[in-house]
Coordinates of C-alpha atoms in Angstrom, one line a residue:
Chain A
M10 CA 121.6 77.8 95.3
R11 CA 122.6 79.0 98.7
L12 CA 119.2 78.3 100.0
N13 CA 119.2 74.9 98.4
L14 CA 122.3 74.0 100.2
A15 CA 120.8 75.2 103.5
K16 CA 117.7 73.2 102.7
Y17 CA 119.8 70.1 101.9
L18 CA 121.6 70.4 105.2
M19 CA 118.2 70.8 107.0
I20 CA 116.8 67.7 105.3
A21 CA 120.0 65.8 106.1
G22 CA 119.6 66.9 109.7
M23 CA 116.0 65.7 109.7
A24 CA 116.9 62.4 108.2
L25 CA 119.5 61.8 110.8
G26 CA 117.0 62.8 113.4
L27 CA 114.5 60.2 112.1
A28 CA 117.2 57.6 112.0
A29 CA 118.2 58.3 115.6
C30 CA 114.5 58.0 116.5
A31 CA 114.2 54.6 114.9
T32 CA 117.4 53.4 116.4
K33 CA 116.4 54.6 119.8
G34 CA 113.4 52.4 119.7
E35 CA 115.5 49.4 119.1
L36 CA 118.4 50.1 121.4
G37 CA 116.4 51.4 124.4
Q38 CA 118.4 53.7 126.6
D39 CA 121.7 52.5 125.2
A40 CA 123.7 54.4 122.6
A41 CA 120.9 56.8 121.6
G42 CA 120.7 58.0 125.2
V43 CA 124.1 59.6 124.8
V44 CA 122.5 62.3 122.5
G45 CA 120.6 63.4 125.6
N46 CA 118.1 66.1 124.8
G47 CA 118.8 66.1 121.1
I48 CA 117.5 63.4 118.9
N49 CA 117.6 66.1 116.3
A50 CA 121.0 67.3 117.3
Q51 CA 123.5 64.9 115.8
P52 CA 127.0 66.4 115.6
G53 CA 127.5 68.6 112.6
T54 CA 123.9 69.1 111.8
L55 CA 122.1 72.4 111.6
A56 CA 119.9 71.2 114.4
E57 CA 123.0 70.9 116.6
F58 CA 124.1 74.4 115.6
Q59 CA 120.7 75.8 116.4
Q60 CA 119.8 73.9 119.5
V61 CA 123.1 72.9 121.2
I62 CA 125.4 75.7 120.2
G63 CA 122.7 78.4 119.9
D64 CA 122.2 80.4 116.7
S65 CA 120.8 83.6 118.2
V66 CA 122.6 86.5 119.9
L67 CA 120.4 88.8 122.0
F68 CA 120.6 92.5 122.3
E69 CA 119.6 95.1 124.9
T70 CA 116.8 97.6 124.0
N71 CA 117.9 99.8 121.1
Q72 CA 121.5 98.5 121.4
T73 CA 123.5 97.1 118.5
E74 CA 126.8 96.2 120.2
V75 CA 127.4 92.6 121.0
N76 CA 127.7 92.1 124.8
E77 CA 130.0 89.6 126.6
S78 CA 127.6 86.7 126.6
G79 CA 126.9 87.4 123.0
K80 CA 130.6 87.3 122.3
A81 CA 131.0 84.0 124.2
L82 CA 128.2 82.5 122.1
L83 CA 129.8 83.8 118.9
R84 CA 133.1 82.1 119.9
K85 CA 131.2 78.8 120.3
Q86 CA 129.6 79.4 116.9
Y87 CA 132.9 80.1 115.4
A88 CA 134.5 76.9 116.8
W89 CA 131.6 74.9 115.4
L90 CA 131.7 76.6 112.0
V91 CA 135.5 75.9 111.7
Q92 CA 135.1 72.3 112.9
Y93 CA 132.6 71.6 110.2
N94 CA 134.3 73.6 107.4
V95 CA 131.5 76.1 107.0
T96 CA 132.6 78.6 104.4
A97 CA 129.5 80.9 104.2
I98 CA 127.1 82.1 106.8
Q99 CA 124.2 84.6 106.9
I100 CA 123.4 86.8 109.8
E101 CA 119.7 87.9 110.1
G102 CA 119.2 90.9 112.3
H103 CA 115.9 91.5 114.1
A104 CA 114.3 94.1 116.3
D105 CA 111.5 94.0 118.9
E106 CA 108.0 95.4 118.2
R107 CA 108.7 98.5 120.3
G108 CA 110.0 100.6 117.4
T109 CA 108.9 102.0 114.1
R110 CA 109.1 99.9 111.0
Q111 CA 111.8 101.5 108.9
Y112 CA 114.1 102.3 111.8
N113 CA 113.8 98.7 113.0
I114 CA 114.9 97.5 109.6
A115 CA 118.0 99.6 109.8
L116 CA 118.5 98.6 113.5
G117 CA 118.4 94.9 112.6
A118 CA 120.9 95.5 109.9
R119 CA 123.2 97.3 112.3
R120 CA 122.9 94.3 114.7
A121 CA 123.8 91.9 111.9
A122 CA 126.8 94.1 111.0
S123 CA 128.0 94.0 114.6
I124 CA 127.9 90.2 114.5
K125 CA 129.8 90.2 111.2
K126 CA 132.4 92.5 112.5
Y127 CA 133.0 90.3 115.6
M128 CA 133.0 87.0 113.7
T129 CA 135.6 88.5 111.4
S130 CA 137.7 89.8 114.3
I131 CA 137.9 86.4 115.9
G132 CA 139.1 84.9 112.6
F133 CA 136.2 83.6 110.6
T134 CA 137.4 83.9 107.0
G135 CA 134.3 82.6 105.2
T136 CA 131.6 84.7 103.5
I137 CA 129.3 86.5 105.8
G138 CA 126.0 87.9 104.3
T139 CA 123.8 90.1 106.3
L140 CA 120.1 90.8 106.2
S141 CA 117.5 92.5 108.4
Y142 CA 113.9 91.7 109.0
G143 CA 113.3 94.6 111.4
K144 CA 110.3 93.8 113.6
E145 CA 108.6 91.6 110.9
R146 CA 109.6 88.2 112.2
P147 CA 109.2 87.9 116.0
I148 CA 109.8 84.5 117.6
S149 CA 108.4 85.4 121.0
L150 CA 104.8 86.8 120.8
C151 CA 103.8 88.2 124.2
D152 CA 103.6 91.9 124.8
N153 CA 106.1 92.3 127.6
I154 CA 109.9 92.6 128.1
S155 CA 110.5 88.9 128.3
C156 CA 109.4 88.4 124.7
W157 CA 110.8 91.7 123.4
S158 CA 114.2 90.7 124.6
Q159 CA 114.0 87.4 122.7
N160 CA 113.1 89.2 119.6
R161 CA 116.0 91.6 119.7
R162 CA 118.3 89.1 118.1
A163 CA 120.7 88.3 115.3
V164 CA 120.5 84.8 114.0
T165 CA 123.4 83.0 112.3
S166 CA 122.5 80.5 109.6
V167 CA 124.8 78.2 107.7
V168 CA 124.7 78.9 104.0
S169 CA 127.3 76.4 102.7
K170 CA 130.0 74.0 103.8
Chain B
M146 CA 76.8 132.6 101.9
I147 CA 78.0 129.6 103.8
R148 CA 81.5 130.8 104.0
S149 CA 82.6 131.7 107.6
I150 CA 83.0 128.0 108.4
S151 CA 85.9 128.0 105.9
K152 CA 87.6 130.8 107.8
L153 CA 87.4 129.0 111.0
L154 CA 88.6 125.7 109.5
V155 CA 91.5 127.5 108.0
L156 CA 92.5 129.3 111.1
C157 CA 92.5 125.9 112.8
A158 CA 95.0 124.6 110.3
F159 CA 97.3 127.7 110.6
I160 CA 96.8 128.6 107.0
V161 CA 96.0 132.1 105.8
S162 CA 93.0 131.8 103.6
M163 CA 91.4 134.0 101.0
A164 CA 88.0 133.2 102.4
T165 CA 85.8 136.1 102.2
A166 CA 84.1 137.2 105.4
A167 CA 80.7 137.3 104.0
A168 CA 77.6 137.4 106.0
A169 CA 77.0 134.0 107.3
L170 CA 73.7 132.2 107.2
V171 CA 75.2 128.8 108.1
E172 CA 78.0 128.5 110.5
V173 CA 80.1 125.8 111.9
K174 CA 82.2 126.8 114.9
I175 CA 85.5 125.0 114.9
D176 CA 87.9 125.5 117.8
Q177 CA 90.7 123.3 119.0
G178 CA 88.7 120.4 120.3
N179 CA 85.2 121.8 120.0
V180 CA 83.3 121.7 116.8
D181 CA 79.6 121.8 116.2
P182 CA 79.1 119.8 113.0
L183 CA 77.0 121.4 110.4
V184 CA 73.5 119.9 110.3
L185 CA 72.4 119.1 106.8
A186 CA 69.8 117.0 105.0
I187 CA 70.8 114.7 102.2
E188 CA 67.9 113.3 100.1
N189 CA 68.1 110.1 98.1
F190 CA 68.9 111.1 94.6
S191 CA 65.7 110.6 92.5
G192 CA 65.3 108.6 89.3
N193 CA 62.8 107.9 86.6
N194 CA 62.9 104.1 87.2
G195 CA 63.8 101.6 89.8
K196 CA 67.3 101.2 88.6
E197 CA 68.0 105.0 88.7
A198 CA 66.3 105.4 92.0
G199 CA 68.2 102.5 93.5
L200 CA 71.5 104.0 92.4
G201 CA 70.3 107.3 93.7
Q202 CA 69.8 105.8 97.1
N203 CA 73.3 104.3 97.1
V204 CA 74.9 107.5 96.0
A205 CA 73.2 109.4 98.8
A206 CA 74.3 106.8 101.3
I207 CA 77.9 107.3 100.3
V208 CA 77.7 111.0 100.5
I209 CA 76.1 110.8 103.9
N210 CA 78.8 108.4 105.1
D211 CA 81.6 110.6 103.7
L212 CA 80.4 113.8 105.2
R213 CA 79.6 112.2 108.6
N214 CA 83.0 110.6 108.8
S215 CA 84.7 113.9 108.3
G216 CA 83.4 115.0 111.7
L217 CA 82.4 118.4 110.2
F218 CA 78.9 117.5 109.2
A219 CA 75.9 115.9 110.9
P220 CA 73.6 114.5 108.2
L221 CA 70.1 114.1 109.4
N222 CA 68.3 110.8 109.6
Q223 CA 66.1 110.6 106.5
N224 CA 63.2 109.3 108.6
I225 CA 62.5 112.8 110.0
F226 CA 62.2 114.4 106.5
L227 CA 58.8 116.1 106.0
E228 CA 59.3 116.2 102.2
T229 CA 60.4 113.2 100.4
S230 CA 59.7 113.9 96.7
R231 CA 58.7 116.7 94.4
P232 CA 58.1 117.2 90.7
A233 CA 61.2 117.5 88.6
N234 CA 62.7 121.0 88.4
Q235 CA 60.7 122.3 91.3
K236 CA 62.4 124.0 94.2
P237 CA 62.2 122.3 97.6
N238 CA 59.6 123.7 99.9
F239 CA 61.9 125.2 102.5
A240 CA 59.1 125.5 105.0
N241 CA 59.4 121.7 105.2
W242 CA 63.1 121.8 105.8
R243 CA 63.6 124.6 108.4
P244 CA 61.9 122.6 111.2
T245 CA 64.4 119.7 110.7
G246 CA 67.2 121.9 111.8
A247 CA 69.0 121.4 108.5
K248 CA 71.1 124.4 107.4
A249 CA 71.8 122.9 104.0
L250 CA 69.9 120.6 101.8
V251 CA 71.3 118.2 99.2
T252 CA 69.0 117.0 96.4
G253 CA 69.9 115.2 93.2
R254 CA 68.8 113.0 90.3
I255 CA 70.3 110.0 88.5
V256 CA 69.9 109.6 84.8
M257 CA 71.1 106.6 82.8
Q258 CA 72.5 108.0 79.6
S259 CA 72.1 106.6 76.2
N260 CA 75.9 105.8 75.9
G261 CA 75.6 103.6 79.0
N262 CA 77.2 106.1 81.4
I263 CA 75.4 107.3 84.5
A264 CA 74.8 111.0 85.1
A265 CA 74.2 112.5 88.5
E266 CA 72.7 116.0 89.0
L267 CA 73.6 117.6 92.3
R268 CA 71.9 120.6 93.9
L269 CA 73.0 122.1 97.2
W270 CA 70.6 124.5 98.8
D271 CA 71.0 127.0 101.6
V272 CA 67.8 126.3 103.7
L273 CA 67.6 129.7 105.3
S274 CA 68.2 131.9 102.3
E275 CA 66.3 129.4 100.1
Q276 CA 69.0 129.7 97.4
Q277 CA 70.7 127.1 95.3
I278 CA 74.4 127.4 96.0
V279 CA 75.6 124.5 93.8
G280 CA 74.1 123.0 90.7
L281 CA 76.4 120.5 88.9
Q282 CA 76.2 117.5 86.7
Y283 CA 78.6 114.5 86.9
S284 CA 78.9 111.5 84.7
A285 CA 80.8 108.3 84.9
Q286 CA 81.0 104.8 83.7
P287 CA 78.7 102.6 85.7
R288 CA 81.6 100.7 87.4
N289 CA 82.9 104.1 88.8
W290 CA 79.6 105.0 90.5
R291 CA 81.3 105.1 93.9
K292 CA 83.9 107.5 92.6
L293 CA 81.2 109.7 91.3
A294 CA 79.5 109.7 94.7
H295 CA 82.8 110.7 96.4
Q296 CA 83.2 113.5 93.9
I297 CA 79.8 114.8 94.9
S298 CA 80.9 114.6 98.6
D299 CA 84.0 116.6 97.7
T300 CA 82.0 119.3 96.0
I301 CA 79.7 119.7 99.0
Y302 CA 82.6 119.7 101.4
E303 CA 84.5 122.3 99.4
R304 CA 81.5 124.5 99.0
L305 CA 80.6 124.4 102.7
T306 CA 84.1 124.6 104.2
G307 CA 86.1 126.5 101.6
E308 CA 88.7 123.8 101.4
K309 CA 89.2 121.0 99.0
G310 CA 87.7 117.6 100.0
Y311 CA 89.5 114.3 100.2
F312 CA 86.8 111.7 99.6
D313 CA 87.7 110.8 96.0
S314 CA 91.0 109.2 97.0
R315 CA 92.5 105.8 97.7
I316 CA 94.6 104.2 100.4
A317 CA 97.5 101.9 99.7
Y318 CA 98.2 99.7 102.7
I319 CA 99.5 96.3 103.8
S320 CA 96.9 93.6 104.5
E321 CA 98.0 91.3 107.3
T322 CA 96.8 87.7 107.9
G323 CA 98.0 84.7 109.9
P324 CA 99.9 84.3 113.1
K325 CA 102.1 87.1 114.4
D326 CA 105.4 85.1 113.9
R327 CA 104.4 84.1 110.3
R328 CA 102.4 87.1 109.2
V329 CA 101.4 87.1 105.5
K330 CA 101.6 90.6 104.2
R331 CA 100.0 91.7 101.0
L332 CA 100.0 95.1 99.2
A333 CA 96.5 96.3 98.7
V334 CA 94.6 99.4 97.6
M335 CA 91.1 100.5 98.5
D336 CA 89.0 103.7 98.4
Q337 CA 89.4 106.0 101.4
D338 CA 86.1 104.6 102.9
G339 CA 87.4 101.0 102.8
F340 CA 85.5 99.9 99.7
N341 CA 86.8 98.5 96.3
N342 CA 89.6 96.6 98.0
K343 CA 92.1 95.2 95.6
F344 CA 95.2 93.0 96.4
L345 CA 98.3 93.8 94.4
T346 CA 100.6 91.1 95.7
A347 CA 100.0 87.4 96.5
G348 CA 101.5 87.2 99.9
N349 CA 104.5 85.0 99.1
D350 CA 107.0 87.7 100.2
I351 CA 107.1 90.3 102.9
V352 CA 106.0 93.7 101.5
L353 CA 106.1 96.9 103.5
S354 CA 105.7 100.7 103.5
P355 CA 103.7 101.6 100.3
R356 CA 103.7 105.2 99.2
F357 CA 101.5 106.7 96.4
S358 CA 102.9 108.6 93.5
P359 CA 101.7 112.2 93.5
K360 CA 101.2 112.1 89.8
R361 CA 100.6 108.6 88.4
Q362 CA 98.7 105.4 89.3
E363 CA 101.9 104.0 90.9
V364 CA 103.0 102.9 94.4
T365 CA 106.5 102.5 95.6
Y366 CA 107.0 99.9 98.4
I367 CA 109.6 97.4 99.6
S368 CA 109.6 93.7 99.0
Y369 CA 111.7 90.8 100.3
A370 CA 111.1 88.8 97.2
S371 CA 114.8 88.7 96.3
G372 CA 115.9 87.9 99.8
Q373 CA 117.0 91.4 100.7
P374 CA 114.4 94.2 101.1
R375 CA 114.4 96.2 97.9
V376 CA 112.5 99.2 96.7
M377 CA 109.8 98.4 94.1
L378 CA 107.4 100.3 91.9
I379 CA 104.0 98.9 90.9
N380 CA 101.3 100.2 88.6
V381 CA 98.1 99.9 90.7
D382 CA 95.9 99.5 87.6
T383 CA 97.9 97.0 85.6
G384 CA 99.8 95.3 88.5
Q385 CA 103.0 95.7 86.5
R386 CA 106.1 95.8 88.8
E387 CA 109.7 96.8 88.5
L388 CA 112.7 96.9 90.7
V389 CA 113.9 100.5 91.5
G390 CA 117.7 100.0 91.2
N391 CA 119.5 96.7 91.9
F392 CA 121.6 97.6 94.9
P393 CA 123.9 95.1 96.6
G394 CA 122.4 95.6 100.0
M395 CA 119.1 96.6 101.5
S396 CA 117.1 99.5 100.0
F397 CA 114.1 100.6 102.0
A398 CA 111.8 103.5 103.2
P399 CA 111.1 104.9 99.7
R400 CA 109.0 108.0 99.0
F401 CA 108.2 110.0 95.8
S402 CA 109.2 113.5 95.1
P403 CA 106.2 115.9 94.6
D404 CA 106.7 115.7 90.8
G405 CA 106.7 111.9 90.9
N406 CA 110.0 111.7 89.0
K407 CA 112.3 110.8 91.9
V408 CA 112.3 108.5 94.8
V409 CA 114.2 109.1 98.0
M410 CA 115.2 106.0 100.0
S411 CA 117.5 104.5 102.5
L412 CA 120.4 102.3 101.4
Q413 CA 122.0 100.1 104.1
N414 CA 125.8 99.9 104.0
G415 CA 127.0 97.7 106.9
A416 CA 126.1 99.4 110.1
N417 CA 124.9 102.6 108.4
A418 CA 121.8 103.7 106.6
N419 CA 122.1 106.8 104.3
L420 CA 119.6 108.6 102.2
Y421 CA 119.8 108.6 98.4
L422 CA 117.7 110.2 95.7
M423 CA 117.0 108.3 92.5
D424 CA 115.8 109.9 89.3
L425 CA 113.4 107.3 87.9
R426 CA 113.8 108.7 84.4
N427 CA 117.6 108.0 84.1
K428 CA 118.2 105.9 87.2
N429 CA 120.9 108.4 88.4
M430 CA 121.6 108.1 92.1
Q431 CA 122.6 111.0 94.3
Q432 CA 123.8 110.4 97.9
L433 CA 122.1 112.9 100.3
T434 CA 123.5 112.0 103.7
K435 CA 126.8 110.5 104.8
G436 CA 128.1 109.2 108.0
S437 CA 127.6 106.5 110.5
A438 CA 124.0 107.1 111.5
L439 CA 120.8 105.4 110.6
D440 CA 119.0 107.9 108.4
T441 CA 115.6 106.9 107.1
S442 CA 111.9 107.7 106.6
A443 CA 112.5 110.7 104.3
S444 CA 109.6 112.8 103.1
F445 CA 109.6 115.8 100.7
S446 CA 108.1 119.2 101.3
P447 CA 105.3 119.8 98.9
D448 CA 107.3 122.4 97.0
G449 CA 110.1 119.8 96.5
R450 CA 112.8 122.0 98.0
A451 CA 113.4 120.2 101.3
I452 CA 113.3 116.8 102.9
V453 CA 112.4 115.8 106.4
F454 CA 113.9 112.6 107.8
E455 CA 114.7 110.7 111.0
S456 CA 118.2 110.0 112.2
D457 CA 119.9 108.6 115.3
R458 CA 123.0 110.8 114.6
D459 CA 122.5 112.6 118.0
G460 CA 122.0 109.4 120.0
K461 CA 118.3 108.7 119.5
Q462 CA 115.8 109.0 116.7
L463 CA 115.1 112.7 116.0
L464 CA 113.8 114.7 113.1
Y465 CA 115.9 116.7 110.7
I466 CA 115.3 118.9 107.6
M467 CA 117.7 119.3 104.8
N468 CA 117.7 120.8 101.3
T469 CA 117.0 118.3 98.5
D470 CA 120.7 118.2 97.6
G471 CA 121.6 117.1 101.2
S472 CA 122.9 120.6 102.3
N473 CA 121.8 122.7 105.2
V474 CA 120.8 119.9 107.6
R475 CA 119.1 121.2 110.8
R476 CA 117.4 119.4 113.7
V477 CA 113.7 120.2 114.1
S478 CA 112.4 118.0 116.9
F479 CA 113.3 119.1 120.4
G480 CA 110.7 117.6 122.7
G481 CA 111.2 114.7 125.1
G482 CA 111.3 111.1 123.8
S483 CA 112.2 110.2 120.3
Y484 CA 110.7 111.0 116.9
S485 CA 110.2 108.8 113.9
T486 CA 108.3 108.5 110.5
P487 CA 108.0 112.3 109.7
V488 CA 105.6 113.2 106.9
W489 CA 105.3 116.6 105.4
S490 CA 101.8 118.0 105.1
P491 CA 100.5 118.6 101.6
R492 CA 99.9 122.2 102.7
G493 CA 103.5 122.5 103.7
D494 CA 102.8 123.9 107.2
L495 CA 103.0 120.8 109.4
I496 CA 105.0 117.7 109.9
A497 CA 103.3 114.6 111.2
F498 CA 105.3 112.0 113.1
T499 CA 105.4 109.0 115.4
K500 CA 106.6 109.9 118.9
L501 CA 108.0 107.4 121.3
V502 CA 107.8 108.5 124.9
G503 CA 107.0 106.8 128.2
G504 CA 106.5 103.4 126.6
Q505 CA 103.8 104.8 124.3
F506 CA 103.8 105.4 120.6
L507 CA 101.9 108.6 119.8
I508 CA 100.9 110.4 116.6
G509 CA 101.5 114.1 116.5
V510 CA 102.1 117.2 114.4
M511 CA 104.5 120.1 114.7
K512 CA 105.3 123.1 112.6
V513 CA 108.2 122.9 110.2
D514 CA 110.4 124.9 112.6
G515 CA 109.7 122.3 115.3
S516 CA 107.4 124.5 117.4
G517 CA 103.7 124.0 118.2
E518 CA 103.9 120.3 118.8
R519 CA 100.5 118.7 119.4
I520 CA 99.7 115.0 120.1
L521 CA 96.7 113.8 118.2
A522 CA 96.4 110.1 119.1
G523 CA 97.9 108.0 121.9
G524 CA 98.1 104.6 123.3
Y525 CA 100.3 101.5 123.4
H526 CA 101.3 101.6 119.7
N527 CA 100.4 104.1 117.0
E528 CA 102.6 104.5 114.0
G529 CA 103.1 105.8 110.5
P530 CA 100.9 108.8 109.8
T531 CA 99.8 109.7 106.3
W532 CA 98.1 112.9 105.2
S533 CA 94.7 113.3 103.5
P534 CA 95.1 115.2 100.2
N535 CA 93.7 118.4 101.8
G536 CA 96.0 118.1 104.9
R537 CA 93.1 118.0 107.4
V538 CA 93.1 114.4 108.3
L539 CA 95.7 111.8 109.2
M540 CA 95.5 108.1 108.9
F541 CA 97.9 105.8 110.9
F542 CA 98.0 102.3 112.2
R543 CA 97.4 101.1 115.7
E544 CA 98.7 97.8 117.0
T545 CA 96.9 95.9 119.8
R546 CA 99.0 94.0 122.4
G547 CA 99.9 90.4 122.7
A548 CA 100.3 87.2 120.6
N549 CA 96.9 87.7 119.0
G550 CA 97.3 91.4 118.6
G551 CA 97.6 93.2 115.3
P552 CA 97.3 96.4 113.5
S553 CA 94.3 98.3 112.2
I554 CA 94.0 101.6 110.4
W555 CA 92.6 104.7 112.1
S556 CA 92.0 108.3 111.2
V557 CA 92.0 111.5 113.2
D558 CA 91.4 115.1 112.4
I559 CA 94.4 117.5 112.8
T560 CA 92.6 119.1 115.7
G561 CA 92.8 115.7 117.4
R562 CA 89.1 115.2 117.1
N563 CA 87.1 112.5 115.4
E564 CA 89.3 109.5 115.9
R565 CA 87.8 106.5 114.0
Q566 CA 88.7 103.1 112.8
L567 CA 88.5 102.2 109.2
K568 CA 86.5 99.0 108.7
I569 CA 88.6 96.4 106.9
N570 CA 88.6 92.7 107.0
G571 CA 91.6 91.4 109.0
F572 CA 94.7 93.3 110.1
A573 CA 96.0 96.3 108.1
S574 CA 99.0 98.5 108.5
D575 CA 101.2 101.1 106.7
P576 CA 98.4 103.2 105.2
A577 CA 99.4 105.7 102.4
W578 CA 96.9 108.2 101.1
S579 CA 96.7 109.0 97.4
P580 CA 96.3 112.5 96.0
L581 CA 92.8 113.7 95.3
G582 CA 91.1 112.0 92.3
Q583 CA 93.7 109.2 92.1

């Protein structure tokens, strides 16, 4: 049921995106232009959370502590979650491919736990679930540091409002 | 007697053997990194009709492939044989075999039995002494003909090296298909030579790290089917699955105890991963490690008295050994870099591991006191060794770089020789070797 809600939100986001798209055609550069780079990023949508706020905190190699830019991002996430009355989130921890499989699962979990701890410390009172995919779900696929740094991440997703 | 080879092999593996130092007619010199494979001739097994003869040819091909892949034998090309057939029950004419350079000769016969089973008769000959050194008959249901051939390979290997073979065994592994960011992973089993592949899961969920039961046709692994990674058990014959304990968080990195009755695993609790032991018979859980570290990749000693595992408790991934009740923890890895995925040898004398150093992932072995470290395979990314049932060969997986890169399964002898890739369709990772005969 948690997934269903998330799915619903995503579909709602897509529908809004489509609507915006259709509107944009009619109104030219007018109102739709205000959205700027995000026809998919209507306020309050998952798309906005992912693309405008940013859902991923990055980590240094083998590190699990949230750095200052990560904390800044989490504060933005927190403000958005509060604004839209989000009561449950899930944090997915990930590791880069330069580690062994089991350890990376534990490492990703520790990253997710770090995010949970910080979100709680700045006042998020909703439910925070954590999960780790280790190195099993990279988003950046090259074999150098520019990609590995993108893959060492913890992703916040909205579970329910 | 063809026995001194066994002594050398065994010295190589740091094992004290009971091998008798009999006068040697056939000898394989095995040093660290320098082995002269034993030259032997393997005839096609004969038959009284086309069906039997055809099977006899296939059986011989498997035996040739097994023994050649071991790196310890050099089967001759059959084209140079001077003698290709002889009346039943007649000894080979060894004058025809000595010029080929073969030190040993394998002959055999296939007979279709009245009950539908196939029977294979194996004879192993010492070419120089002109003596039969093995005469054995095997039988099997027709669908198990490959297994029968592997058993013949094991007999020859054991008789000529003095050590148990490993050919009649299987590999559980993870088959990987699709793009790197959306890899489909399926649990699969195959014979150790890559044949008889069978998929056990459909690919809907991420599955990882299979480990064979030492006693039963079972594999423990982890699945993300429920959302969280959880330890599972599957019967490889029936496909029946069950969850091993319904824990609130992640459970991962399972491995059986030597008696097959318990599974050691990591449970994640917030930022920490600790090791637990579950008794599969009554589901009792015993916590083995405590504290704020990431403890994982546990592996039992073959006598069931100790567990080797990896932990970052001292700041990076290192190897530790403890008693099975969690007491008497001591560090065993002291070299540079970090150490991961320890696996205790079935002989009890060595621990294989993945070593991370200088941006490379290496496969190595060390003695159980941490001394005598040797690197057996290197490169960009090698990971996850698993032991052959006789403790002479390691399999592991090797990842190639980049967006289109992926893993494949390789094997290497514990002397660091004879590195070879297992032929499998698509990508494959996380190999786990079964016990002999399983």
